[in-house]
């Protein structure tokens, strides 16, 4: 497997050979494995269950720089900090010892400030498909 890690327009990206991974470009449907690479792109809805430092990045398969640039631009344009923080709250709410914890304790475990918690609760309240409670049972109020 070949892995290349670097930065593209300020974003962390990692290209990976895809001979044994996804074998279809997620943009155009191309299937030639010699042209396909996988890359991490910004996505505020992406929360990694195991690696906290991977939050905010989604792995995609593309076959051209143009497609990669377009997906990075889309990720930047649709980024919502509060969406990322809500995902982190959800993950923290089911951590050992957090199931019966207060929302403030969960926010602290997730690494959120009081201001970030206030913003995520306010943002969530304005969404059509708002989340009433976290997976650990904490109400989002």
mmCIF file of N, CA and C in Angstrom:
data_model
loop_
_atom_site.group_PDB
_atom_site.id
_atom_site.type_symbol
_atom_site.label_atom_id
_atom_site.label_comp_id
_atom_site.label_asym_id
_atom_site.label_seq_id
_atom_site.Cartn_x
_atom_site.Cartn_y
_atom_site.Cartn_z
ATOM 1 N N UNK A 1 0.852 -1.170 0.000
ATOM 2 C CA UNK A 1 0.000 0.000 0.000
ATOM 3 C C UNK A 1 0.894 1.228 0.000
ATOM 4 N N UNK A 2 0.540 2.232 -0.777
ATOM 5 C CA UNK A 2 1.281 3.480 -0.838
ATOM 6 C C UNK A 2 0.464 4.551 -0.133
ATOM 7 N N UNK A 3 1.088 5.247 0.819
ATOM 8 C CA UNK A 3 0.405 6.320 1.536
ATOM 9 C C UNK A 3 1.219 7.591 1.371
ATOM 10 N N UNK A 4 0.554 8.675 0.990
ATOM 11 C CA UNK A 4 1.191 9.969 0.871
ATOM 12 C C UNK A 4 0.413 10.933 1.749
ATOM 13 N N UNK A 5 1.072 11.547 2.706
ATOM 14 C CA UNK A 5 0.407 12.491 3.598
ATOM 15 C C UNK A 5 0.987 13.866 3.336
ATOM 16 N N UNK A 6 0.124 14.856 3.252
ATOM 17 C CA UNK A 6 0.586 16.213 3.020
ATOM 18 C C UNK A 6 -0.536 17.202 3.207
ATOM 19 N N UNK A 7 -0.370 18.382 2.645
ATOM 20 C CA UNK A 7 -1.382 19.427 2.726
ATOM 21 C C UNK A 7 -1.748 19.872 1.314
ATOM 22 N N UNK A 8 -3.027 20.136 1.107
ATOM 23 C CA UNK A 8 -3.526 20.640 -0.163
ATOM 24 C C UNK A 8 -4.394 21.842 0.159
ATOM 25 N N UNK A 9 -3.977 23.008 -0.242
ATOM 26 C CA UNK A 9 -4.694 24.250 0.068
ATOM 27 C C UNK A 9 -4.941 24.407 1.564
ATOM 28 N N UNK A 10 -3.970 24.012 2.373
ATOM 29 C CA UNK A 10 -4.089 24.170 3.822
ATOM 30 C C UNK A 10 -4.787 23.029 4.528
ATOM 31 N N UNK A 11 -5.372 22.089 3.786
ATOM 32 C CA UNK A 11 -6.062 20.957 4.402
ATOM 33 C C UNK A 11 -5.142 19.746 4.439
ATOM 34 N N UNK A 12 -5.237 18.976 5.525
ATOM 35 C CA UNK A 12 -4.485 17.729 5.621
ATOM 36 C C UNK A 12 -5.118 16.732 4.660
ATOM 37 N N UNK A 13 -4.310 16.119 3.808
ATOM 38 C CA UNK A 13 -4.800 15.100 2.884
ATOM 39 C C UNK A 13 -3.873 13.900 2.911
ATOM 40 N N UNK A 14 -4.444 12.744 2.702
ATOM 41 C CA UNK A 14 -3.643 11.523 2.628
ATOM 42 C C UNK A 14 -4.135 10.724 1.445
ATOM 43 N N UNK A 15 -3.264 10.441 0.520
ATOM 44 C CA UNK A 15 -3.620 9.615 -0.621
ATOM 45 C C UNK A 15 -3.181 8.192 -0.360
ATOM 46 N N UNK A 16 -4.005 7.232 -0.716
ATOM 47 C CA UNK A 16 -3.713 5.822 -0.456
ATOM 48 C C UNK A 16 -4.031 5.034 -1.714
ATOM 49 N N UNK A 17 -3.162 4.095 -2.090
ATOM 50 C CA UNK A 17 -3.501 3.254 -3.235
ATOM 51 C C UNK A 17 -4.765 2.484 -2.914
ATOM 52 N N UNK A 18 -5.575 2.218 -3.918
ATOM 53 C CA UNK A 18 -6.890 1.643 -3.659
ATOM 54 C C UNK A 18 -7.088 0.268 -4.286
ATOM 55 N N UNK A 19 -6.028 -0.453 -4.537
ATOM 56 C CA UNK A 19 -6.175 -1.762 -5.174
ATOM 57 C C UNK A 19 -7.031 -2.719 -4.358
ATOM 58 N N UNK A 20 -7.034 -2.584 -3.055
ATOM 59 C CA UNK A 20 -7.814 -3.480 -2.219
ATOM 60 C C UNK A 20 -8.863 -2.725 -1.412
ATOM 61 N N UNK A 21 -9.069 -1.463 -1.712
ATOM 62 C CA UNK A 21 -10.048 -0.635 -1.021
ATOM 63 C C UNK A 21 -11.178 -0.333 -1.995
ATOM 64 N N UNK A 22 -11.876 0.765 -1.784
ATOM 65 C CA UNK A 22 -12.929 1.169 -2.708
ATOM 66 C C UNK A 22 -12.350 1.277 -4.103
ATOM 67 N N UNK A 23 -13.008 0.713 -5.079
ATOM 68 C CA UNK A 23 -12.446 0.698 -6.431
ATOM 69 C C UNK A 23 -13.272 1.504 -7.418
ATOM 70 N N UNK A 24 -14.021 2.491 -6.917
ATOM 71 C CA UNK A 24 -14.833 3.333 -7.788
ATOM 72 C C UNK A 24 -14.669 4.779 -7.346
ATOM 73 N N UNK A 25 -14.420 5.651 -8.302
ATOM 74 C CA UNK A 25 -14.354 7.080 -7.997
ATOM 75 C C UNK A 25 -15.734 7.522 -7.518
ATOM 76 N N UNK A 26 -15.788 8.186 -6.381
ATOM 77 C CA UNK A 26 -17.058 8.611 -5.803
ATOM 78 C C UNK A 26 -17.650 9.830 -6.501
ATOM 79 N N UNK A 27 -16.907 10.413 -7.439
ATOM 80 C CA UNK A 27 -17.410 11.567 -8.175
ATOM 81 C C UNK A 27 -17.913 11.157 -9.554
ATOM 82 N N UNK A 28 -17.074 10.457 -10.329
ATOM 83 C CA UNK A 28 -17.434 10.158 -11.721
ATOM 84 C C UNK A 28 -17.714 8.680 -11.984
ATOM 85 N N UNK A 29 -17.407 7.804 -11.038
ATOM 86 C CA UNK A 29 -17.674 6.377 -11.216
ATOM 87 C C UNK A 29 -16.577 5.596 -11.904
ATOM 88 N N UNK A 30 -15.458 6.240 -12.221
ATOM 89 C CA UNK A 30 -14.333 5.559 -12.879
ATOM 90 C C UNK A 30 -13.846 4.397 -12.004
ATOM 91 N N UNK A 31 -13.415 3.309 -12.663
ATOM 92 C CA UNK A 31 -13.022 2.112 -11.910
ATOM 93 C C UNK A 31 -11.575 1.681 -12.127
ATOM 94 N N UNK A 32 -10.773 2.430 -12.869
ATOM 95 C CA UNK A 32 -9.384 2.062 -13.121
ATOM 96 C C UNK A 32 -8.559 2.239 -11.842
ATOM 97 N N UNK A 33 -8.140 1.154 -11.174
ATOM 98 C CA UNK A 33 -7.444 1.284 -9.888
ATOM 99 C C UNK A 33 -6.106 2.009 -9.981
ATOM 100 N N UNK A 34 -5.514 2.079 -11.167
ATOM 101 C CA UNK A 34 -4.244 2.805 -11.306
ATOM 102 C C UNK A 34 -4.433 4.311 -11.214
ATOM 103 N N UNK A 35 -5.629 4.792 -11.437
ATOM 104 C CA UNK A 35 -5.907 6.230 -11.406
ATOM 105 C C UNK A 35 -6.544 6.678 -10.088
ATOM 106 N N UNK A 36 -7.041 5.735 -9.298
ATOM 107 C CA UNK A 36 -7.785 6.080 -8.093
ATOM 108 C C UNK A 36 -6.870 6.291 -6.899
ATOM 109 N N UNK A 37 -7.197 7.292 -6.103
ATOM 110 C CA UNK A 37 -6.532 7.519 -4.816
ATOM 111 C C UNK A 37 -7.599 7.813 -3.778
ATOM 112 N N UNK A 38 -7.241 7.567 -2.542
ATOM 113 C CA UNK A 38 -8.123 7.948 -1.445
ATOM 114 C C UNK A 38 -7.522 9.154 -0.773
ATOM 115 N N UNK A 39 -8.379 10.060 -0.323
ATOM 116 C CA UNK A 39 -7.919 11.280 0.317
ATOM 117 C C UNK A 39 -8.870 11.657 1.437
ATOM 118 N N UNK A 40 -8.335 12.325 2.439
ATOM 119 C CA UNK A 40 -9.152 12.865 3.515
ATOM 120 C C UNK A 40 -9.576 14.272 3.128
ATOM 121 N N UNK A 41 -10.879 14.534 3.217
ATOM 122 C CA UNK A 41 -11.388 15.863 2.896
ATOM 123 C C UNK A 41 -12.134 16.408 4.109
ATOM 124 N N UNK A 42 -12.259 17.735 4.225
ATOM 125 C CA UNK A 42 -12.978 18.305 5.363
ATOM 126 C C UNK A 42 -14.458 17.960 5.320
ATOM 127 N N UNK A 43 -14.998 17.542 6.472
ATOM 128 C CA UNK A 43 -16.420 17.203 6.592
ATOM 129 C C UNK A 43 -16.799 17.350 8.060
ATOM 130 N N UNK A 44 -17.572 18.381 8.372
ATOM 131 C CA UNK A 44 -17.922 18.649 9.773
ATOM 132 C C UNK A 44 -18.861 17.606 10.363
ATOM 133 N N UNK A 45 -19.410 16.723 9.547
ATOM 134 C CA UNK A 45 -20.276 15.660 10.082
ATOM 135 C C UNK A 45 -19.496 14.387 10.395
ATOM 136 N N UNK A 46 -18.209 14.358 10.066
ATOM 137 C CA UNK A 46 -17.405 13.144 10.246
ATOM 138 C C UNK A 46 -16.789 13.100 11.645
ATOM 139 N N UNK A 47 -17.181 12.088 12.409
ATOM 140 C CA UNK A 47 -16.650 11.858 13.751
ATOM 141 C C UNK A 47 -16.061 10.460 13.760
ATOM 142 N N UNK A 48 -14.791 10.365 14.127
ATOM 143 C CA UNK A 48 -14.106 9.076 14.171
ATOM 144 C C UNK A 48 -14.291 8.450 15.546
ATOM 145 N N UNK A 49 -14.769 7.225 15.588
ATOM 146 C CA UNK A 49 -15.033 6.557 16.860
ATOM 147 C C UNK A 49 -13.765 6.222 17.626
ATOM 148 N N UNK A 50 -12.656 6.019 16.923
ATOM 149 C CA UNK A 50 -11.430 5.568 17.573
ATOM 150 C C UNK A 50 -10.357 6.637 17.674
ATOM 151 N N UNK A 51 -10.183 7.443 16.644
ATOM 152 C CA UNK A 51 -9.099 8.417 16.612
ATOM 153 C C UNK A 51 -9.660 9.833 16.674
ATOM 154 N N UNK A 52 -9.558 10.441 17.858
ATOM 155 C CA UNK A 52 -10.145 11.762 18.063
ATOM 156 C C UNK A 52 -9.576 12.803 17.109
ATOM 157 N N UNK A 53 -8.310 12.681 16.742
ATOM 158 C CA UNK A 53 -7.682 13.633 15.839
ATOM 159 C C UNK A 53 -8.180 13.549 14.409
ATOM 160 N N UNK A 54 -8.969 12.524 14.095
ATOM 161 C CA UNK A 54 -9.488 12.364 12.741
ATOM 162 C C UNK A 54 -10.862 13.007 12.562
ATOM 163 N N UNK A 55 -11.422 13.563 13.618
ATOM 164 C CA UNK A 55 -12.717 14.236 13.498
ATOM 165 C C UNK A 55 -12.628 15.333 12.453
ATOM 166 N N UNK A 56 -13.694 15.470 11.676
ATOM 167 C CA UNK A 56 -13.751 16.539 10.693
ATOM 168 C C UNK A 56 -13.150 16.193 9.348
ATOM 169 N N UNK A 57 -12.771 14.926 9.167
ATOM 170 C CA UNK A 57 -12.231 14.474 7.882
ATOM 171 C C UNK A 57 -12.960 13.220 7.433
ATOM 172 N N UNK A 58 -13.266 13.155 6.136
ATOM 173 C CA UNK A 58 -13.937 11.992 5.552
ATOM 174 C C UNK A 58 -13.047 11.434 4.456
ATOM 175 N N UNK A 59 -12.937 10.117 4.401
ATOM 176 C CA UNK A 59 -12.138 9.447 3.383
ATOM 177 C C UNK A 59 -12.964 9.290 2.112
ATOM 178 N N UNK A 60 -12.428 9.776 0.999
ATOM 179 C CA UNK A 60 -13.103 9.658 -0.293
ATOM 180 C C UNK A 60 -12.161 9.021 -1.299
ATOM 181 N N UNK A 61 -12.727 8.454 -2.342
ATOM 182 C CA UNK A 61 -11.960 7.902 -3.450
ATOM 183 C C UNK A 61 -12.243 8.747 -4.680
ATOM 184 N N UNK A 62 -11.167 9.248 -5.304
ATOM 185 C CA UNK A 62 -11.292 10.086 -6.495
ATOM 186 C C UNK A 62 -10.248 9.660 -7.518
ATOM 187 N N UNK A 63 -10.412 10.148 -8.746
ATOM 188 C CA UNK A 63 -9.451 9.772 -9.782
ATOM 189 C C UNK A 63 -8.761 10.971 -10.420
ATOM 190 N N UNK A 64 -9.007 12.183 -9.901
ATOM 191 C CA UNK A 64 -8.316 13.334 -10.479
ATOM 192 C C UNK A 64 -8.155 14.437 -9.440
ATOM 193 N N UNK A 65 -7.152 15.291 -9.676
ATOM 194 C CA UNK A 65 -6.943 16.447 -8.806
ATOM 195 C C UNK A 65 -8.141 17.380 -8.834
ATOM 196 N N UNK A 66 -8.755 17.543 -10.005
ATOM 197 C CA UNK A 66 -9.920 18.428 -10.117
ATOM 198 C C UNK A 66 -11.051 17.953 -9.222
ATOM 199 N N UNK A 67 -11.295 16.643 -9.222
ATOM 200 C CA UNK A 67 -12.357 16.102 -8.369
ATOM 201 C C UNK A 67 -12.016 16.295 -6.898
ATOM 202 N N UNK A 68 -10.763 16.073 -6.544
ATOM 203 C CA UNK A 68 -10.338 16.248 -5.159
ATOM 204 C C UNK A 68 -10.508 17.702 -4.739
ATOM 205 N N UNK A 69 -10.081 18.642 -5.583
ATOM 206 C CA UNK A 69 -10.228 20.062 -5.273
ATOM 207 C C UNK A 69 -11.708 20.430 -5.106
ATOM 208 N N UNK A 70 -12.568 19.881 -5.954
ATOM 209 C CA UNK A 70 -14.008 20.173 -5.864
ATOM 210 C C UNK A 70 -14.591 19.659 -4.550
ATOM 211 N N UNK A 71 -14.198 18.453 -4.137
ATOM 212 C CA UNK A 71 -14.711 17.907 -2.878
ATOM 213 C C UNK A 71 -14.185 18.679 -1.667
ATOM 214 N N UNK A 72 -12.934 19.105 -1.727
ATOM 215 C CA UNK A 72 -12.380 19.928 -0.645
ATOM 216 C C UNK A 72 -13.131 21.258 -0.568
ATOM 217 N N UNK A 73 -13.385 21.871 -1.710
ATOM 218 C CA UNK A 73 -14.122 23.144 -1.736
ATOM 219 C C UNK A 73 -15.532 22.964 -1.181
ATOM 220 N N UNK A 74 -16.194 21.873 -1.539
ATOM 221 C CA UNK A 74 -17.533 21.596 -1.018
ATOM 222 C C UNK A 74 -17.489 21.388 0.491
ATOM 223 N N UNK A 75 -16.493 20.652 0.966
ATOM 224 C CA UNK A 75 -16.354 20.430 2.404
ATOM 225 C C UNK A 75 -16.164 21.725 3.170
ATOM 226 N N UNK A 76 -15.361 22.617 2.610
ATOM 227 C CA UNK A 76 -15.159 23.925 3.251
ATOM 228 C C UNK A 76 -16.427 24.759 3.236
ATOM 229 N N UNK A 77 -17.130 24.745 2.095
ATOM 230 C CA UNK A 77 -18.326 25.575 1.939
ATOM 231 C C UNK A 77 -19.470 25.121 2.838
ATOM 232 N N UNK A 78 -19.533 23.832 3.135
ATOM 233 C CA UNK A 78 -20.646 23.307 3.925
ATOM 234 C C UNK A 78 -20.263 23.056 5.386
ATOM 235 N N UNK A 79 -19.050 23.419 5.782
ATOM 236 C CA UNK A 79 -18.556 23.190 7.143
ATOM 237 C C UNK A 79 -19.379 23.967 8.160
ATOM 238 N N UNK A 80 -19.773 23.284 9.249
ATOM 239 C CA UNK A 80 -20.493 23.916 10.353
ATOM 240 C C UNK A 80 -19.820 23.451 11.651
ATOM 241 N N UNK A 81 -19.164 24.377 12.334
ATOM 242 C CA UNK A 81 -18.472 24.016 13.579
ATOM 243 C C UNK A 81 -19.402 23.300 14.555
ATOM 244 N N UNK A 82 -20.621 23.820 14.697
ATOM 245 C CA UNK A 82 -21.574 23.248 15.652
ATOM 246 C C UNK A 82 -21.918 21.795 15.319
ATOM 247 N N UNK A 83 -21.931 21.452 14.038
ATOM 248 C CA UNK A 83 -22.193 20.066 13.635
ATOM 249 C C UNK A 83 -21.079 19.151 14.138
ATOM 250 N N UNK A 84 -19.841 19.591 13.999
ATOM 251 C CA UNK A 84 -18.707 18.824 14.507
ATOM 252 C C UNK A 84 -18.804 18.677 16.015
ATOM 253 N N UNK A 85 -19.103 19.757 16.711
ATOM 254 C CA UNK A 85 -19.195 19.714 18.171
ATOM 255 C C UNK A 85 -20.322 18.802 18.642
ATOM 256 N N UNK A 86 -21.446 18.804 17.924
ATOM 257 C CA UNK A 86 -22.545 17.909 18.280
ATOM 258 C C UNK A 86 -22.108 16.453 18.147
ATOM 259 N N UNK A 87 -21.385 16.141 17.104
ATOM 260 C CA UNK A 87 -20.863 14.783 16.943
ATOM 261 C C UNK A 87 -19.925 14.399 18.073
ATOM 262 N N UNK A 88 -19.071 15.332 18.477
ATOM 263 C CA UNK A 88 -18.154 15.062 19.587
ATOM 264 C C UNK A 88 -18.916 14.863 20.895
ATOM 265 N N UNK A 89 -19.980 15.638 21.090
ATOM 266 C CA UNK A 89 -20.820 15.450 22.280
ATOM 267 C C UNK A 89 -21.455 14.062 22.281
ATOM 268 N N UNK A 90 -21.954 13.647 21.115
ATOM 269 C CA UNK A 90 -22.569 12.321 21.011
ATOM 270 C C UNK A 90 -21.593 11.216 21.354
ATOM 271 N N UNK A 91 -20.381 11.312 20.840
ATOM 272 C CA UNK A 91 -19.366 10.302 21.134
ATOM 273 C C UNK A 91 -19.018 10.321 22.620
ATOM 274 N N UNK A 92 -18.842 11.515 23.184
ATOM 275 C CA UNK A 92 -18.481 11.629 24.599
ATOM 276 C C UNK A 92 -19.584 11.113 25.509
ATOM 277 N N UNK A 93 -20.833 11.255 25.085
ATOM 278 C CA UNK A 93 -21.955 10.868 25.949
ATOM 279 C C UNK A 93 -22.016 9.380 26.227
ATOM 280 N N UNK A 94 -21.372 8.572 25.392
ATOM 281 C CA UNK A 94 -21.400 7.118 25.612
ATOM 282 C C UNK A 94 -20.051 6.570 26.075
ATOM 283 N N UNK A 95 -19.133 7.477 26.390
ATOM 284 C CA UNK A 95 -17.836 7.050 26.929
ATOM 285 C C UNK A 95 -18.052 6.443 28.312
ATOM 286 N N UNK A 96 -17.150 5.577 28.757
ATOM 287 C CA UNK A 96 -17.289 4.988 30.093
ATOM 288 C C UNK A 96 -17.463 6.070 31.168
ATOM 289 N N UNK A 97 -18.496 5.907 31.981
ATOM 290 C CA UNK A 97 -18.765 6.846 33.062
ATOM 291 C C UNK A 97 -19.566 8.070 32.665
ATOM 292 N N UNK A 98 -19.928 8.208 31.401
ATOM 293 C CA UNK A 98 -20.625 9.416 30.941
ATOM 294 C C UNK A 98 -22.129 9.218 30.738
ATOM 295 N N UNK A 99 -22.599 7.997 30.760
ATOM 296 C CA UNK A 99 -24.014 7.761 30.429
ATOM 297 C C UNK A 99 -24.979 8.534 31.326
ATOM 298 N N UNK A 100 -24.671 8.719 32.564
ATOM 299 C CA UNK A 100 -25.565 9.450 33.474
ATOM 300 C C UNK A 100 -25.004 10.828 33.837
ATOM 301 N N UNK A 101 -23.966 11.247 33.142
ATOM 302 C CA UNK A 101 -23.332 12.538 33.425
ATOM 303 C C UNK A 101 -24.191 13.693 32.918
ATOM 304 N N UNK A 102 -23.946 14.860 33.452
ATOM 305 C CA UNK A 102 -24.651 16.054 32.986
ATOM 306 C C UNK A 102 -24.128 16.451 31.605
ATOM 307 N N UNK A 103 -24.897 17.268 30.925
ATOM 308 C CA UNK A 103 -24.488 17.762 29.612
ATOM 309 C C UNK A 103 -23.182 18.551 29.728
ATOM 310 N N UNK A 104 -23.031 19.319 30.789
ATOM 311 C CA UNK A 104 -21.808 20.085 30.987
ATOM 312 C C UNK A 104 -20.598 19.160 31.170
ATOM 313 N N UNK A 105 -20.767 18.082 31.918
ATOM 314 C CA UNK A 105 -19.670 17.120 32.112
ATOM 315 C C UNK A 105 -19.305 16.450 30.790
ATOM 316 N N UNK A 106 -20.303 16.122 29.990
ATOM 317 C CA UNK A 106 -20.056 15.509 28.677
ATOM 318 C C UNK A 106 -19.307 16.495 27.785
ATOM 319 N N UNK A 107 -19.724 17.758 27.828
ATOM 320 C CA UNK A 107 -19.056 18.779 27.021
ATOM 321 C C UNK A 107 -17.592 18.912 27.427
ATOM 322 N N UNK A 108 -17.323 18.898 28.717
ATOM 323 C CA UNK A 108 -15.933 18.968 29.187
ATOM 324 C C UNK A 108 -15.148 17.771 28.674
ATOM 325 N N UNK A 109 -15.719 16.562 28.766
ATOM 326 C CA UNK A 109 -15.037 15.356 28.299
ATOM 327 C C UNK A 109 -14.758 15.460 26.801
ATOM 328 N N UNK A 110 -15.690 16.075 26.059
ATOM 329 C CA UNK A 110 -15.539 16.232 24.606
ATOM 330 C C UNK A 110 -14.558 17.342 24.245
ATOM 331 N N UNK A 111 -14.119 18.107 25.238
ATOM 332 C CA UNK A 111 -13.171 19.184 24.980
ATOM 333 C C UNK A 111 -13.820 20.474 24.516
ATOM 334 N N UNK A 112 -15.108 20.631 24.775
ATOM 335 C CA UNK A 112 -15.818 21.837 24.360
ATOM 336 C C UNK A 112 -15.811 22.874 25.475
ATOM 337 N N UNK A 113 -15.745 24.129 25.101
ATOM 338 C CA UNK A 113 -15.846 25.229 26.058
ATOM 339 C C UNK A 113 -17.321 25.489 26.363
ATOM 340 N N UNK A 114 -17.571 26.317 27.387
ATOM 341 C CA UNK A 114 -18.956 26.709 27.690
ATOM 342 C C UNK A 114 -19.585 27.403 26.481
ATOM 343 N N UNK A 115 -18.815 28.258 25.814
ATOM 344 C CA UNK A 115 -19.325 28.977 24.644
ATOM 345 C C UNK A 115 -19.649 28.022 23.502
ATOM 346 N N UNK A 116 -18.806 27.036 23.252
ATOM 347 C CA UNK A 116 -19.087 26.058 22.203
ATOM 348 C C UNK A 116 -20.332 25.248 22.544
ATOM 349 N N UNK A 117 -20.492 24.864 23.805
ATOM 350 C CA UNK A 117 -21.692 24.130 24.218
ATOM 351 C C UNK A 117 -22.929 24.994 24.011
ATOM 352 N N UNK A 118 -22.859 26.258 24.407
ATOM 353 C CA UNK A 118 -23.996 27.168 24.209
ATOM 354 C C UNK A 118 -24.339 27.271 22.725
ATOM 355 N N UNK A 119 -23.321 27.412 21.886
ATOM 356 C CA UNK A 119 -23.556 27.544 20.445
ATOM 357 C C UNK A 119 -24.145 26.280 19.833
ATOM 358 N N UNK A 120 -23.653 25.109 20.244
ATOM 359 C CA UNK A 120 -24.175 23.874 19.655
ATOM 360 C C UNK A 120 -25.622 23.640 20.080
ATOM 361 N N UNK A 121 -25.959 23.964 21.317
ATOM 362 C CA UNK A 121 -27.346 23.801 21.774
ATOM 363 C C UNK A 121 -28.258 24.755 21.007
ATOM 364 N N UNK A 122 -27.824 26.000 20.833
ATOM 365 C CA UNK A 122 -28.627 26.975 20.083
ATOM 366 C C UNK A 122 -28.762 26.564 18.622
ATOM 367 N N UNK A 123 -27.674 26.122 18.007
ATOM 368 C CA UNK A 123 -27.709 25.681 16.604
ATOM 369 C C UNK A 123 -28.641 24.492 16.443
ATOM 370 N N UNK A 124 -28.524 23.525 17.335
ATOM 371 C CA UNK A 124 -29.363 22.336 17.260
ATOM 372 C C UNK A 124 -30.841 22.693 17.361
ATOM 373 N N UNK A 125 -31.176 23.652 18.202
ATOM 374 C CA UNK A 125 -32.576 24.047 18.392
ATOM 375 C C UNK A 125 -33.186 24.648 17.129
ATOM 376 N N UNK A 126 -32.352 25.189 16.227
ATOM 377 C CA UNK A 126 -32.873 25.813 15.009
ATOM 378 C C UNK A 126 -33.016 24.837 13.850
ATOM 379 N N UNK A 127 -32.479 23.631 14.006
ATOM 380 C CA UNK A 127 -32.522 22.663 12.901
ATOM 381 C C UNK A 127 -33.884 21.989 12.815
ATOM 382 N N UNK A 128 -34.306 21.696 11.602
ATOM 383 C CA UNK A 128 -35.568 20.986 11.390
ATOM 384 C C UNK A 128 -35.499 19.595 12.021
ATOM 385 N N UNK A 129 -34.405 18.904 11.800
ATOM 386 C CA UNK A 129 -34.225 17.558 12.365
ATOM 387 C C UNK A 129 -33.320 17.648 13.590
ATOM 388 N N UNK A 130 -33.726 18.449 14.573
ATOM 389 C CA UNK A 130 -32.884 18.648 15.746
ATOM 390 C C UNK A 130 -32.785 17.363 16.570
ATOM 391 N N UNK A 131 -31.715 17.277 17.329
ATOM 392 C CA UNK A 131 -31.465 16.139 18.194
ATOM 393 C C UNK A 131 -31.979 16.487 19.583
ATOM 394 N N UNK A 132 -32.899 15.673 20.113
ATOM 395 C CA UNK A 132 -33.458 15.956 21.435
ATOM 396 C C UNK A 132 -32.526 15.545 22.556
ATOM 397 N N UNK A 133 -31.846 14.409 22.357
ATOM 398 C CA UNK A 133 -30.935 13.933 23.393
ATOM 399 C C UNK A 133 -29.744 13.233 22.754
ATOM 400 N N UNK A 134 -28.668 13.197 23.492
ATOM 401 C CA UNK A 134 -27.453 12.519 23.040
ATOM 402 C C UNK A 134 -27.613 11.017 23.226
ATOM 403 N N UNK A 135 -26.788 10.220 22.574
ATOM 404 C CA UNK A 135 -26.882 8.751 22.743
ATOM 405 C C UNK A 135 -26.771 8.299 24.204
ATOM 406 N N UNK A 136 -26.086 9.078 25.046
ATOM 407 C CA UNK A 136 -25.959 8.739 26.464
ATOM 408 C C UNK A 136 -27.151 9.177 27.283
ATOM 409 N N UNK A 137 -28.158 9.795 26.641
ATOM 410 C CA UNK A 137 -29.396 10.180 27.328
ATOM 411 C C UNK A 137 -29.479 11.625 27.766
ATOM 412 N N UNK A 138 -28.430 12.403 27.642
ATOM 413 C CA UNK A 138 -28.434 13.796 28.056
ATOM 414 C C UNK A 138 -29.320 14.626 27.123
ATOM 415 N N UNK A 139 -30.198 15.442 27.708
ATOM 416 C CA UNK A 139 -31.062 16.292 26.902
ATOM 417 C C UNK A 139 -30.270 17.506 26.412
ATOM 418 N N UNK A 140 -30.521 17.894 25.174
ATOM 419 C CA UNK A 140 -29.823 19.049 24.581
ATOM 420 C C UNK A 140 -30.643 20.306 24.788
ATOM 421 N N UNK A 141 -30.543 20.871 25.964
ATOM 422 C CA UNK A 141 -31.270 22.102 26.288
ATOM 423 C C UNK A 141 -30.331 23.105 26.876
#
